[in-house]
Coordinates of C-alpha atoms in Angstrom, one line a residue:
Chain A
X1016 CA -44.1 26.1 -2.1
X1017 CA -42.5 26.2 1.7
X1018 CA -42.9 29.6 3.5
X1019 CA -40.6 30.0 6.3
X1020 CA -42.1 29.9 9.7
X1021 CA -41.3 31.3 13.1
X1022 CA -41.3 29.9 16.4
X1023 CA -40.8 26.2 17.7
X1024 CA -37.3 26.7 18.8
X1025 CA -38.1 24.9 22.3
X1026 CA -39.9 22.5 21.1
X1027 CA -37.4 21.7 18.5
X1028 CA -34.4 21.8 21.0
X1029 CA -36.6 19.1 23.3
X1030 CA -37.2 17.1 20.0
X1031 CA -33.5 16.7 19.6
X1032 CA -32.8 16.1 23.0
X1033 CA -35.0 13.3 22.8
X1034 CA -33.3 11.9 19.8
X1035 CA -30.2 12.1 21.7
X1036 CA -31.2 9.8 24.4
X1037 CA -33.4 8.2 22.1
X1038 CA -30.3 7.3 19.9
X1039 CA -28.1 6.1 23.1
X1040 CA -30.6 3.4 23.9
X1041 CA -31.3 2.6 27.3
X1042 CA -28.0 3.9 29.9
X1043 CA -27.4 0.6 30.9
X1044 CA -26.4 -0.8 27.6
X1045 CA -23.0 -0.4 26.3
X1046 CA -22.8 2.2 23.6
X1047 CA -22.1 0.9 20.3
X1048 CA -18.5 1.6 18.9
X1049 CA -18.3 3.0 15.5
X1050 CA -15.4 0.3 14.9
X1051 CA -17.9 -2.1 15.9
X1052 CA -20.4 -0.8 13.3
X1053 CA -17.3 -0.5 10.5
X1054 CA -16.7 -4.4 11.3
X1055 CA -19.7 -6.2 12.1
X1056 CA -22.2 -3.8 10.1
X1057 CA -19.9 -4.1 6.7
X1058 CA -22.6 -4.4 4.3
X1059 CA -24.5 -1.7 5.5
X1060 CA -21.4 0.3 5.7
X1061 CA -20.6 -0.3 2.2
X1062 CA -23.9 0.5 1.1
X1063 CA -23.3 3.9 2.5
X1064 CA -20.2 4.4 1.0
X1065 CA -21.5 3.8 -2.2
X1066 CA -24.7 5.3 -2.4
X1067 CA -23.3 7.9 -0.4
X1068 CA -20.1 8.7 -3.0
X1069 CA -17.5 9.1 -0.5
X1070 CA -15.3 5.6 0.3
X1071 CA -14.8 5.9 4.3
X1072 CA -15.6 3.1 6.1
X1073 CA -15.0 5.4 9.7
X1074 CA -16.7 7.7 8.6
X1075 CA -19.7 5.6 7.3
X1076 CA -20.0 3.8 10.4
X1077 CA -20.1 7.1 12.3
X1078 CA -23.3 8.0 9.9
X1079 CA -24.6 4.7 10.4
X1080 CA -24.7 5.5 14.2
X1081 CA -25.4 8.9 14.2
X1082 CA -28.5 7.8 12.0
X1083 CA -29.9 5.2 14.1
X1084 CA -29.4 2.8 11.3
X1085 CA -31.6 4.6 9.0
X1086 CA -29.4 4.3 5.7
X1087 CA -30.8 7.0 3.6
X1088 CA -30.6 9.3 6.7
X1089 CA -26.5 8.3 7.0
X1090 CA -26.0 8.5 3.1
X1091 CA -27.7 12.6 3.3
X1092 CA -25.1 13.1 6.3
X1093 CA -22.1 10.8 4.2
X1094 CA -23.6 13.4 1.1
X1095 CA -23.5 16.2 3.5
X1096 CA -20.0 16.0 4.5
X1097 CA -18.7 15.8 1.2
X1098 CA -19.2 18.8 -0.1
X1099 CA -17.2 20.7 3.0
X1100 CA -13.9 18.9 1.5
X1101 CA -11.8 20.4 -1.1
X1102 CA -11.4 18.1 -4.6
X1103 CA -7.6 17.3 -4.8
X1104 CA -8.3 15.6 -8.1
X1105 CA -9.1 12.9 -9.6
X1106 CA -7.4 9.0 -10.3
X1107 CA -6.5 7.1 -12.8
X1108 CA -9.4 4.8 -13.8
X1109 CA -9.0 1.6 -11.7
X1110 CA -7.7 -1.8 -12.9
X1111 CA -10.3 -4.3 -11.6
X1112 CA -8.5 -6.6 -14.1
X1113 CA -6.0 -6.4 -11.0
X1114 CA -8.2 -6.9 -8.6
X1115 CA -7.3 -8.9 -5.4
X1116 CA -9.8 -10.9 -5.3
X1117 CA -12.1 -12.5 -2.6
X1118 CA -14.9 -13.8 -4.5
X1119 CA -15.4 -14.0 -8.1
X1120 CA -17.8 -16.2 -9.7
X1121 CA -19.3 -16.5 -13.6
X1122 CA -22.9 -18.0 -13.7
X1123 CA -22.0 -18.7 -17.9
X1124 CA -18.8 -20.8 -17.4
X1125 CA -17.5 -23.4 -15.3
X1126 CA -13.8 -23.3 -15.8
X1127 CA -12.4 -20.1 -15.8
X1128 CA -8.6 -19.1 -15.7
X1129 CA -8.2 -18.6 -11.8
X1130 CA -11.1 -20.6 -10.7
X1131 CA -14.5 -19.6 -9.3
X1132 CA -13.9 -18.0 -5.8
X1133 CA -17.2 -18.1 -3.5
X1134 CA -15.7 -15.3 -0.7
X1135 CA -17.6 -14.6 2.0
X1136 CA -21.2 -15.4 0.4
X1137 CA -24.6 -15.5 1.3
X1138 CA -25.3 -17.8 -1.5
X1139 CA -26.3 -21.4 -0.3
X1140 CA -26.7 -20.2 3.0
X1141 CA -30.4 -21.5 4.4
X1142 CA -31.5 -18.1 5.8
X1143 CA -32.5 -19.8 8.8
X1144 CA -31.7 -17.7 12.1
X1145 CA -29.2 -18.5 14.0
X1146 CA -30.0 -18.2 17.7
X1147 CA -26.8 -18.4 18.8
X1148 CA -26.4 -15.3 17.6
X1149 CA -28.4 -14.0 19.9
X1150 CA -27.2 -15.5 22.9
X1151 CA -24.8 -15.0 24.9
X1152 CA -22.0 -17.0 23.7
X1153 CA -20.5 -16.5 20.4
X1154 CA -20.1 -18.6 17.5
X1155 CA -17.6 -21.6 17.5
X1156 CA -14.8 -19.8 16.0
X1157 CA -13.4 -21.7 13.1
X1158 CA -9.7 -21.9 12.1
X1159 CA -8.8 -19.5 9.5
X1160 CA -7.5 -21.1 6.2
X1161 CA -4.3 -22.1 5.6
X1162 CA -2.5 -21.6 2.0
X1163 CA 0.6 -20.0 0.4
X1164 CA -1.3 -16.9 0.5
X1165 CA -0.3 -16.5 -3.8
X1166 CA -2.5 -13.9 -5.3
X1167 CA -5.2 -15.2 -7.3
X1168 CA -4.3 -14.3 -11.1
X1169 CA -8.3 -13.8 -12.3
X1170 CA -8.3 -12.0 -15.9
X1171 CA -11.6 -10.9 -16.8
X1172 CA -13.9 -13.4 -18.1
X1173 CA -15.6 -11.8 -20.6
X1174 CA -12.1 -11.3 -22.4
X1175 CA -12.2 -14.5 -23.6
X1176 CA -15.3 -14.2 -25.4
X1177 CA -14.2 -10.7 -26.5
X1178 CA -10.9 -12.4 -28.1
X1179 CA -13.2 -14.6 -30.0
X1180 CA -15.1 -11.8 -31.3
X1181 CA -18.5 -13.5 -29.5
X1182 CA -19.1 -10.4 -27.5
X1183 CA -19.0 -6.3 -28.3
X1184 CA -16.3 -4.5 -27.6
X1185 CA -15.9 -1.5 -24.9
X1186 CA -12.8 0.2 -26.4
X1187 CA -11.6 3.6 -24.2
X1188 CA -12.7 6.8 -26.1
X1189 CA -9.9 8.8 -24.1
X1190 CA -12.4 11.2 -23.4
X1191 CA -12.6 12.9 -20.0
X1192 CA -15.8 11.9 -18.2
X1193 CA -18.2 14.3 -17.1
X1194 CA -18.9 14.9 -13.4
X1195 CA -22.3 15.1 -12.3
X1196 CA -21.5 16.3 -8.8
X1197 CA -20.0 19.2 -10.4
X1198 CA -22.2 20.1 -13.3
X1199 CA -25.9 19.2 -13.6
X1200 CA -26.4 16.5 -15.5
X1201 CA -27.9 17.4 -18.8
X1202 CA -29.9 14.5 -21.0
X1203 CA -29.5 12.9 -23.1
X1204 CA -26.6 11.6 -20.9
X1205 CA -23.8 9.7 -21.9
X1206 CA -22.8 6.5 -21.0
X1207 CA -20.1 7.8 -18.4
X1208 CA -22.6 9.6 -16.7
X1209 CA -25.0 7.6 -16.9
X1210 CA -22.9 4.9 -15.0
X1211 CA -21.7 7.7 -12.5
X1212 CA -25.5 8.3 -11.5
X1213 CA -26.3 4.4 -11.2
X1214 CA -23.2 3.9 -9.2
X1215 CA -24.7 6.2 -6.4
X1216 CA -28.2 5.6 -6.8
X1217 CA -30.4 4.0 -4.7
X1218 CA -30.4 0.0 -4.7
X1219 CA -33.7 -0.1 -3.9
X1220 CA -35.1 1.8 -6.9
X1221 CA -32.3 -0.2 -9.3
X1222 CA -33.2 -3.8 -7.9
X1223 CA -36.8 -3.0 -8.8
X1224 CA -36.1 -1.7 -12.3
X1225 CA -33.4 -4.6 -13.1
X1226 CA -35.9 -6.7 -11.8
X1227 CA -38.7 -5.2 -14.3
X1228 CA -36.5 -6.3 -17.1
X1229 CA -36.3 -9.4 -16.0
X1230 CA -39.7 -10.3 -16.2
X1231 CA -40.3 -9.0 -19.4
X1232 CA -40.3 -4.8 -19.5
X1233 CA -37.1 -4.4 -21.7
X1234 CA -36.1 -7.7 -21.0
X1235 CA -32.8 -9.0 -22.7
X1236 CA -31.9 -11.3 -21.1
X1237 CA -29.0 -10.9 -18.9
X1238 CA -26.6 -13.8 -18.1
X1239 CA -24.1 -13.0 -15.4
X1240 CA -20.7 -13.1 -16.8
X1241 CA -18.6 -12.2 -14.3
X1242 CA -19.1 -11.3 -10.6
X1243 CA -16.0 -10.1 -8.5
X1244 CA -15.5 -8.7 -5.0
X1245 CA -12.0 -7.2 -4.0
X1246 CA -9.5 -4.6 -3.4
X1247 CA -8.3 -2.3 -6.5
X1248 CA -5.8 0.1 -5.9
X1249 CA -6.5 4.2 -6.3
X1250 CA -3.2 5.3 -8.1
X1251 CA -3.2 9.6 -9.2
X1252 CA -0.7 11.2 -10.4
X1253 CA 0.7 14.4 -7.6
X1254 CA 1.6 17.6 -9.4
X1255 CA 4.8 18.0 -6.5
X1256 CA 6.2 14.8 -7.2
X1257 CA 5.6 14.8 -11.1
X1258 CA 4.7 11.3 -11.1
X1259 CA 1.5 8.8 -9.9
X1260 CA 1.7 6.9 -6.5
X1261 CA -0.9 4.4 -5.5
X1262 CA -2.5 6.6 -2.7
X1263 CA -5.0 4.1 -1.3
X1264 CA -7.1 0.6 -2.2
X1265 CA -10.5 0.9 -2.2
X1266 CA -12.8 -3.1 -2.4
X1267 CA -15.3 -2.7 -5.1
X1268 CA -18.0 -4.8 -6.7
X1269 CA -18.0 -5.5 -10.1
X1270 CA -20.9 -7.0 -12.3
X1271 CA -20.6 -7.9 -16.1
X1272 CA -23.4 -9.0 -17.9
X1273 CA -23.8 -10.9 -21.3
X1274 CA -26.9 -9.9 -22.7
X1275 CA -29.1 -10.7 -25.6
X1276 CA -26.9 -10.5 -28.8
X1277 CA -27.4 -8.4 -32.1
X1278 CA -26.3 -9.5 -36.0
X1279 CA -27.7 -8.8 -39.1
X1280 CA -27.0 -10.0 -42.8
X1281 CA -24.2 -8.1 -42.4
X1282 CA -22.7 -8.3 -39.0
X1283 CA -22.2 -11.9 -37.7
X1284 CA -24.2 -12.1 -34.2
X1285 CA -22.1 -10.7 -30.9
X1286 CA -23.2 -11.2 -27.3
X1287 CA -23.8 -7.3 -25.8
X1288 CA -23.1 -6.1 -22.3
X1289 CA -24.0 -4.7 -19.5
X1290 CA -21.7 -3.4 -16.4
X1291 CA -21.7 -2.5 -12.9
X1292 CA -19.4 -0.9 -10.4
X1293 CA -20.1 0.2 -7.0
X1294 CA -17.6 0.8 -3.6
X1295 CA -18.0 -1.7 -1.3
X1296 CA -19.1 -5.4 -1.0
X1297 CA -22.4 -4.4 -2.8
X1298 CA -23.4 -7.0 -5.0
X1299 CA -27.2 -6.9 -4.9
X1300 CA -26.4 -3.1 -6.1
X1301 CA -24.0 -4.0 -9.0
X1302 CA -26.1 -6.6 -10.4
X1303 CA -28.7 -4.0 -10.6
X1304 CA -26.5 -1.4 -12.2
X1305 CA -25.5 -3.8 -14.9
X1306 CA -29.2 -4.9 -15.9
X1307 CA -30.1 -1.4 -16.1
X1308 CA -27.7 -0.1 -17.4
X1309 CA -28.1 -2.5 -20.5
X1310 CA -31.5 -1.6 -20.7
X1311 CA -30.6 2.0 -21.3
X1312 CA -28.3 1.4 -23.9
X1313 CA -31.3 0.6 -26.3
X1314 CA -30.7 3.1 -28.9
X1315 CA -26.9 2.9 -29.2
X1316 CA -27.5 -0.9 -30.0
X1317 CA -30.4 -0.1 -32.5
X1318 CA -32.8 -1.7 -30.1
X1319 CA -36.6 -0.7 -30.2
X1320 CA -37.9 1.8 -27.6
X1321 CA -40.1 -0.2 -25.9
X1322 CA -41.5 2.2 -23.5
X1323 CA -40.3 0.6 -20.7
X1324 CA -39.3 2.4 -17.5
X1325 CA -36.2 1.1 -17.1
X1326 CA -35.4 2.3 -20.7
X1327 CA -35.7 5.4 -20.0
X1328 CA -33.1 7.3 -19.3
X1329 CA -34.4 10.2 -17.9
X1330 CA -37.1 8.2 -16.0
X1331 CA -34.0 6.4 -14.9
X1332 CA -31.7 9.3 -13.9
X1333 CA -34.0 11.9 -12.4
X1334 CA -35.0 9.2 -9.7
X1335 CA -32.4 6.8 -9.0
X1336 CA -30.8 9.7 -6.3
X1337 CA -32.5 8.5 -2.9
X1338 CA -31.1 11.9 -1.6
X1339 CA -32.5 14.0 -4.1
X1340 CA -35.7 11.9 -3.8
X1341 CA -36.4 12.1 -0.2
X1342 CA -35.4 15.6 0.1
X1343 CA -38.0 16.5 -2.6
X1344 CA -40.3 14.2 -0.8
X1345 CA -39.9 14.2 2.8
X1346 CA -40.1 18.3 2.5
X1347 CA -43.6 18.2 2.3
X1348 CA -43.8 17.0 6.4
X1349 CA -42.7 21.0 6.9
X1350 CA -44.9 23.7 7.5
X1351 CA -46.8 24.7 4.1
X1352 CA -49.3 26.5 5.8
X1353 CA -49.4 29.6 4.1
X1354 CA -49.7 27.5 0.8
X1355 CA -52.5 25.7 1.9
X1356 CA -53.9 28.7 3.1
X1357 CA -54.5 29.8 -0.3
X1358 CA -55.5 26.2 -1.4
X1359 CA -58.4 26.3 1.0
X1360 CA -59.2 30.0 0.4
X1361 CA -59.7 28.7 -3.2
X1362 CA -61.9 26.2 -2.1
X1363 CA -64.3 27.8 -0.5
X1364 CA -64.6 30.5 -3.0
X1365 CA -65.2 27.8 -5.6
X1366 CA -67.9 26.2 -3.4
X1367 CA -69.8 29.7 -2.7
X1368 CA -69.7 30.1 -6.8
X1369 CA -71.5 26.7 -6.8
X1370 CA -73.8 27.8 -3.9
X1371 CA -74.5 31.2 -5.3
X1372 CA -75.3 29.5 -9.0
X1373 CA -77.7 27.4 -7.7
Chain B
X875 CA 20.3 6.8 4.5
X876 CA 20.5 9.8 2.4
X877 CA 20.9 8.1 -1.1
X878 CA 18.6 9.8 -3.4
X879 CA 16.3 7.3 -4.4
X880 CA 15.0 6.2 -7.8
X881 CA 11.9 7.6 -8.7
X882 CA 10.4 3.7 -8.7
X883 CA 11.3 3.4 -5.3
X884 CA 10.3 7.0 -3.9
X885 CA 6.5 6.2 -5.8
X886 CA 6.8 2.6 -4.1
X887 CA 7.7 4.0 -0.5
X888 CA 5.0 6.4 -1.2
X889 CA 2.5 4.2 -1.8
X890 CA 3.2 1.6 0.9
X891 CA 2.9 5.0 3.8
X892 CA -0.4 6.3 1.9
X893 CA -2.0 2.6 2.3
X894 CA -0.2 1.7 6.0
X895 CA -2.8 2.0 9.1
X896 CA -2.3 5.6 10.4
X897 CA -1.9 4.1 14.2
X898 CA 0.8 1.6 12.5
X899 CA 2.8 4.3 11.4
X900 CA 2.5 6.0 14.6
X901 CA 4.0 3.3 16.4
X902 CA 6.9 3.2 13.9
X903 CA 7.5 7.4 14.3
X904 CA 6.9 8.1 17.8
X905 CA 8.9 11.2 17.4
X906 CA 8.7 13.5 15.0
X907 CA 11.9 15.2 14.0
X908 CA 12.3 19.1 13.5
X909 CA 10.3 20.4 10.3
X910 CA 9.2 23.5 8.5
X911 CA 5.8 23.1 7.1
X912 CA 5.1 23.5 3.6
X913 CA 1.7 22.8 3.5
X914 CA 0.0 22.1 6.4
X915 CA -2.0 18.4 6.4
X916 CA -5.2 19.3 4.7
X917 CA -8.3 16.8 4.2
X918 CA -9.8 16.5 0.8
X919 CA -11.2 13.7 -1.6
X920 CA -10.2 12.4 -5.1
X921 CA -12.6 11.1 -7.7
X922 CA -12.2 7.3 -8.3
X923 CA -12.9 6.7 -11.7
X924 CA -13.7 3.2 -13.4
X925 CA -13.6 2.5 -17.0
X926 CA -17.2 0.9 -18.3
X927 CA -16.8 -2.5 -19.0
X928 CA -14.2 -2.7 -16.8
X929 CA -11.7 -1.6 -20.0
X930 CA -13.6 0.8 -22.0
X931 CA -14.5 4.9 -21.6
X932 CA -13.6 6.0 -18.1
X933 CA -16.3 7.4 -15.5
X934 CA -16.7 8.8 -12.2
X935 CA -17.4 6.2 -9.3
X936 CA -16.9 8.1 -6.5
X937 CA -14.4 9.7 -3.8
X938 CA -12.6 8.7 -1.3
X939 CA -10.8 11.0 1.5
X940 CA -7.6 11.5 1.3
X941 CA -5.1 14.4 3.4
X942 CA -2.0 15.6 2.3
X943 CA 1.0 17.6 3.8
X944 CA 4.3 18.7 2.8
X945 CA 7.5 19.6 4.5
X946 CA 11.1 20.3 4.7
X947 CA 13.2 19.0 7.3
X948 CA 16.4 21.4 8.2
X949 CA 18.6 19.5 5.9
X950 CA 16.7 20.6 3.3
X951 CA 14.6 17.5 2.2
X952 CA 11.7 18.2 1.1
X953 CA 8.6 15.2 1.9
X954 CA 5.2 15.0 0.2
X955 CA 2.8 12.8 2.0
X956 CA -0.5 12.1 0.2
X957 CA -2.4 9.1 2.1
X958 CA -5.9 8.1 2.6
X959 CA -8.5 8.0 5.2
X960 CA -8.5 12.0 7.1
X961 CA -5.8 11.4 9.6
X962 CA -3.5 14.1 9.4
X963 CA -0.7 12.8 11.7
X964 CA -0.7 10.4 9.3
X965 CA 0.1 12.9 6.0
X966 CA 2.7 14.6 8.3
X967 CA 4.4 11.1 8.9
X968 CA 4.6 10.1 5.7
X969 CA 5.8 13.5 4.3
X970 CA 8.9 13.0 7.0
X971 CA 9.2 9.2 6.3
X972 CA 9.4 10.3 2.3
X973 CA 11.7 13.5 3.0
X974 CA 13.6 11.6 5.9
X975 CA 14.1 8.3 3.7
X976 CA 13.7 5.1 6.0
X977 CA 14.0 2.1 4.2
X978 CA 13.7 0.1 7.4
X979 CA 10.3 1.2 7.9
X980 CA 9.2 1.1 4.1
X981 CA 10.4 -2.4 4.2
X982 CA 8.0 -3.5 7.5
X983 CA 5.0 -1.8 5.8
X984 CA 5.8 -3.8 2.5
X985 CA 6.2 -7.2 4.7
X986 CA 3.0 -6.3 7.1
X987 CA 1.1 -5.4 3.6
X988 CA 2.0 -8.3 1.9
X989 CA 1.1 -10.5 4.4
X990 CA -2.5 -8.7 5.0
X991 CA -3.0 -9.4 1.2
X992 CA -2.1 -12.8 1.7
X993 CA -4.1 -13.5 4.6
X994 CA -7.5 -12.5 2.3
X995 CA -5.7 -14.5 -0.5
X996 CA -5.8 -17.5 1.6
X997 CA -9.1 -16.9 2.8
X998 CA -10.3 -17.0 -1.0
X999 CA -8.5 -19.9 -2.6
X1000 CA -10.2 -21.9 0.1
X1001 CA -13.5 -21.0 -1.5
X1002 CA -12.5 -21.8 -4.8
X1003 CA -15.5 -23.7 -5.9
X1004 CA -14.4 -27.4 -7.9
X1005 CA -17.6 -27.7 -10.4
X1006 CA -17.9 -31.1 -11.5
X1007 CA -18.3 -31.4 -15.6
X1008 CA -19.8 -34.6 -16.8
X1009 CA -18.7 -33.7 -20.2
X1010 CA -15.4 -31.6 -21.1
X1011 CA -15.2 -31.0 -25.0
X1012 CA -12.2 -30.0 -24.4
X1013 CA -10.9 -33.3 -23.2
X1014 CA -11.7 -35.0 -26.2

């Protein structure tokens, strides 16, 4: 239990006064532009944005620096800031079918329809540092491509083994999805929300749980299907106008898995799935999404309950929210002195019980 | 100038202000003409949703911001601007462009967006990987 304390204001003023200066660096440096952050940090912008919920790349970067580059810190402020803005409603679910493209790969087929598209990839890069980097002159600046600029036509792939029957299918219910930002989630959850929660939680705790299945804790074997990075456009429909207009583009991530297949005497055997989604170029965070969110479709797919953490869906769900999870534990840095008060008072009685007994 | 256009095209026009760089459409509408206000621009968010498995149930991904204004001008036009980001000169623009109707400005948003698009596009197909196969069953 926290007891509210008095006192400390000065001290707590000079405490953010020294974060002030602390976060301008030293006065002879040039302050860093948030536009500099939105460009040249972009991956740890769209980390924000996703695990934050709010797609804002200005106003991610403006976290990011208010923050000091401490990401949880700018996704509480991102999570923060949300909640002062009014909900104008909601969009039509986005197309990613229709995605402009930038990368897209598949790790289970060579030859896809529109080609495999590396984008801007870390993949087969050496992670050696580069030195140059940090020197004064900038890197060689290569020639942008040249093309005819067509837009990549890039159906998705596991379509193709959905045509054949090879792989379950994912048909729309037509229901309206629950929204866990308005009403506490309640579990068991259903897939949608289950997918809303892994979409903003933390990639840290997904990467270690997808990983966990991996080596063997739920495994079932996940192949990457299909990986794509791009823009999909945000259309809703505005009540004044009585029709939809495509209000904005938002770049996403999108991971589909083909996992370990199901058949019985019955049913011939059919590929399962697993998917991801996340705002941004976030593709460590998608990957993750998708393993675990396989894993906790166990029971819909008549899969045994293994015990493993990342089947558990309310293992999963309860602790996946890096907000919810530091504020829970970084709360315990404030004053509790009255609580431990008792703790101690406790104490000693039980040891002068002991004392007195012997 | 003051054809009524097609729904098709006032969504379209629409669309192209709400995704337009707010400074870009500044520099097209220095001025803004004489207005009443029907809603002032006001910040908010919509809920992306997704659909799992990229085609099945829908669900929540997250928000984005987005402001909104409306207007009339003194001819009577009325403008609805919804666009995204939290810029409100931007809303207020649009809602003018939409009730003013300027397809001379729509059209240099669709050329500039087009050739944004293309510019990744271009970017992409040149890191369209070539796998070798050693054996195609296909070609057989």
């Amino acid at each position: 239990m926290y007891v509210a304390v008095k006192g400390g204001e000065r001290a707590i003023d000079a405490a953010h006064d020294w974060l002030g200066r602390a976060h301008r660096g030293p006065a002879e440096q040039a302050p860093l532009d948030t536009a500099q952050i939105r460009d040249q940090m972009a991956l740890a912008v769209a980390r924000v944005m996703a695990e934050g919920s709010l797609y804002d790349p200005d106003l991610a970067a403006l976290a990011i620096k208010q923050a000091r580059g401490d990401l949880i810190e700018a996704i509480f402020l991102i999570r923060a800031y949300r909640t002062t803005l009014p909900r104008l409603g909601a969009s039509a679910a986005v197309d990613t079918g229709a995605m402009r493209v930038k990368r897209r790969v598949s790790a289970t087929f060579k030859d896809i329809p529109g080609g495999q598209v590396l984008g801007p990839t870390f993949d087969y890069t050496h992670r050696l540092l580069d030195f140059r980097l940090m020197a004064d002159g900038e890197l060689p600046a290569t020639p942008p491509a040249t093309g005819d600029g067509a837009a990549l036509h890039a159906p998705h792939v596991l379509g193709f083994l959905n045509r054949d029957g090879l792989i379950e299918d994912t048909p729309d219910d037509g229901k309206e999805p629950g929204d866990l930002t308005r009403e506490p989630m309640e579990l068991p959850a259903d897939r949608a929300l289950r997918l809303q929660a892994l979409a903003r939680g933390d990639e840290g705790f997904l990467l270690g749980l997808a990983y966990s299945t991996q080596r063997g804790y739920a495994r079932n074997h996940a192949f990457v299907g299909e990986l794509r990075i791009g823009a999909v456009s945000v259309e809703m429909e505005i009540p004044e106008l009585g029709f939809a207009i495509e209000l904005g583009e938002v770049e996403v991530t999108e991971c589909e898995t083909v996992n370990q297949f199901k058949g019985s005497r019955t049913e011939p055997a059919q590929f399962t799935r697993g998917y991801g989604l996340t705002f941004g170029q976030t593709e460590r965070k998608a990957l993750s999404m998708a393993l675990v969110d396989r894993a906790l479709r166990w029971d819909e797919l008549g899969e045994d309950d293994q015990g493993a953490p990342a089947q558990d869906q309310e293992f999963v769900l309860s602790h996946c929210d890096n907000i919810q999870a530091t504020g829970f534990l970084e709360h315990i840095k404030l004053p509790h002195y009255v609580d431990f008060q008792a703790e101690l008072e406790l104490v000693r009685r039980l040891r002068a019980g002991a004392e007195d007994e012997a | 100038m003051t054809a009524i256009p097609s729904q098709m095209d006032r969504r379209d026009a629409l669309g192209l202000l709400a995704r337009a760089p707010a400074a870009r459409l500044a520099e097209l509408l220095p001025e803004l003409p004489a207005h009443d206000l029907l809603r002032a621009p006001e910040i908010g968010t919509v809920m992306v949703r997704g659909r799992a498995g990229g085609t099945g149930a829908a669900f929540n991904l997250g928000e984005i911001t987005v402001t909104r204004a409306s207007i009339r001008l003194p001819s009577g036009h009325v403008g609805h601007g919804y666009v995204q980001g939290r810029d409100k000169s931007h809303a207020l623009r649009a809602a003018l462009i939409d009730a003013m109707g300027r397809p001379d400005i729509i059209e240099t948003l669709r050329a500039e967006e087009t050739a944004r698009r293309a510019a990744i596009a271009v970017e992409a197909a040149a890191t369209r990987v070539e796998f070798f196969t050693l054996a195609r069953g296909e070609d057989e």
